[in-house]
Phi, psi and omega in degrees: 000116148351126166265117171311150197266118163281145175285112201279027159272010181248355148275119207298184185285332190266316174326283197309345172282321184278342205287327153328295179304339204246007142238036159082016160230233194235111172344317169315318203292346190287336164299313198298297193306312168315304168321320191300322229267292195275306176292315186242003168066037176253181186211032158232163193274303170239061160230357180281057195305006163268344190249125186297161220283297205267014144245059099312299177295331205267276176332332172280327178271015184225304188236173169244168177246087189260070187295166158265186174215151198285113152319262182229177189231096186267156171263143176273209187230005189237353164121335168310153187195136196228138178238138191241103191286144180247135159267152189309306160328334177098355166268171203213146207229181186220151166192155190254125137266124199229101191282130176219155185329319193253346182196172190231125210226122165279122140295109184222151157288157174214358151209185226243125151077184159210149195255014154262205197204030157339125176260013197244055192209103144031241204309341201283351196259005167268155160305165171245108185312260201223154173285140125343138153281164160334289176294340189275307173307320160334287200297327186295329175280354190281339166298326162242035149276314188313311190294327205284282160319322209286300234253349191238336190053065186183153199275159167328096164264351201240147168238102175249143144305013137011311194271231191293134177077170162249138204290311198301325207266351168229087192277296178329281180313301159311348169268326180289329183287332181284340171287312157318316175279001185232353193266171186260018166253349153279240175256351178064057180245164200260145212288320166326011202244344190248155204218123166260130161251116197261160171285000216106067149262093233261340175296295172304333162265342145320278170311304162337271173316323179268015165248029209349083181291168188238341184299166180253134191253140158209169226258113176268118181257269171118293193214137172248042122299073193259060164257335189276319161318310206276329178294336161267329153209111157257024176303332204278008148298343182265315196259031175328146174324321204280319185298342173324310187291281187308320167296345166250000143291308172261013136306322176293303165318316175286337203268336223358044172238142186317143168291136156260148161219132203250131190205117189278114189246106186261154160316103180096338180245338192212024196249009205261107176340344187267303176344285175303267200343296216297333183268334156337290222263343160300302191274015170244025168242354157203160190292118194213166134255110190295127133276144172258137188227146188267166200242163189245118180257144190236038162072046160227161217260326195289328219224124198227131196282126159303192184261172178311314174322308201282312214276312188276348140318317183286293178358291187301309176299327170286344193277310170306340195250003205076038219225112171257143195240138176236175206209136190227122162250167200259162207215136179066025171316323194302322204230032150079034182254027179275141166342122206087343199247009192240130175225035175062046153311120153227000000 
């Protein structure tokens, strides 16, 4: 039987230098590919025009490039634009570019489905196939630095972890790809630019701090109530508020860096004065911020954006305890490409 081709994006710069050596040529050359792979994103083999016909041809008989491709790309009316990623396996993932006067934000995915169970999410309702790989999570931010120049004319500035999956739940693979994307033999964005975002894994945001990651984290918190957390995720029986806490104590502490915390306020489940308190008093155990998000319906009836009011309640109590709160309305709604909304519609 025919030996499967390893994918040589799966090989670090010293692997590919020794892999060089050990068929009689010069180590440099294994830098020259790694560069072709990272720094210029390719995903083709000739397309590494420094590199000679016959290594070339001898890397097309030794690996593969198991690059993604945009399947398709729709545009909003509001400038946002969602790719709908095909992987080499033929599953298909989602990622956003959200375009702002000021700056251009990647929304990426990170796994093929998410193996927690929110209910007022999409994405929550596919199975969770598989984690992304490394390179697979790259190419996706390498596609909308591409979209980001063609269509905004100025490079990729922001990285949110956003999308498809929980981040905490494939950690290896999202930390190797954020190396990749911050080093200055990738794309060199600088790691202040990224924001992993988690539902909560207090085990995992530990570790985060005790591996001093440089990106910035923040929290789909929803209700710091937790009966009220667990009737909308109910993942949070297992991940309770108090371990939440102690887990983002000591992240502040190894880290001193500030908490977002992302919070959806629907009609009837969380618009309630117990509420507001409960996130007060949530946001007075480490140095933080809210976004408030307008919500996106994913064609149920349970979970319905509260009113302006309820929105403007919250507003006054944080803003009264010192707390800064921001109001995110949402982009790309037209083409399900908003918080919440991506479940590979096509």
């Amino acid at each position: 039987m025919k030996e499967k081709k390893k994918d040589i994006r799966a090989l670090s710069k010293e692997e590919l230098q020794a892999f060089f050596v050990s068929q009689g040529d010069k180590s440099f050359r294994g830098s020259q590919v790694y560069e072709w792979l990272w720094n210029k994103g390719a995903h083709d083999f000739d397309a590494m025009t420094n590199i000679s016909k016959d290594t070339r041809q001898m890397l097309e008989d030794n690996f593969v490039i198991n690059h993604i491709s945009v399947d398709q790309i729709q545009r909003s009316s509001d400038g946002t634009i969602k790719n709908a990623v095909k992987l080499h396996d033929g599953l298909v993932v989602e990622s956003v570019l959200i375009p702002t006067p000021t700056r251009t934000t990647a929304c990426v995915s990170s796994q093929v489905g998410c193996s927690l169970d929110c209910k007022f999410c999409a994405t929550a309702r596919l199975k969770r196939m598989r984690n992304l790989n490394p390179d697979e999570i790259y190419d996706q931010v390498k596609a909308i630095d591409d979209e980001s120049r063609l269509y905004h004319q100025r490079p990729l500035s922001n990285i949110v972890f956003m999308g498809m999956g929980e981040p905490l739940m494939n950690y290896n693979n999202v930390l190797k790809a954020i190396d990749k994307i911050t080093s200055p033999e990738g794309l060199g964005m600088s790691p202040k630019r990224i924001t992993v975002s988690t539902s909560g894994v207090p085990k995992m945001i530990k570790k985060m701090a005790d591996d001093e990651v440089r990106f910035k984290l923040a929290v789909s918190l929803h209700s710091a109530i937790d009966e009220v957390r667990t009737s909308i995720m109910p993942f949070n029986t297992n991940f309770p508020l108090k371990d939440l806490k102690e887990a983002l104590i000591y992240w502040y502490e190894k880290t001193k860096s500030r908490i977002t915390y992302e919070y959806v306020v629907w009609e009837g489940i969380n618009d309630k004065k117990a509420d507001i308190d409960a996130l007060v008093q949530f946001c007075s155990y480490v140095p933080c911020k809210v976004n408030l998000i307008e919500y996106n319906p994913i064609d149920d009836g349970m979970f319905q954006q509260a009113s302006e009011q309820a929105t403007e309640n919250y507003i006054r109590a944080l803003e009264a305890r010192g707390i800064v709160v921001n109001v995110r309305r949402s982009r790309g709604k037209d083409i399900d490409a908003a918080c919440g909304q991506l479940a590979n519609k096509q």
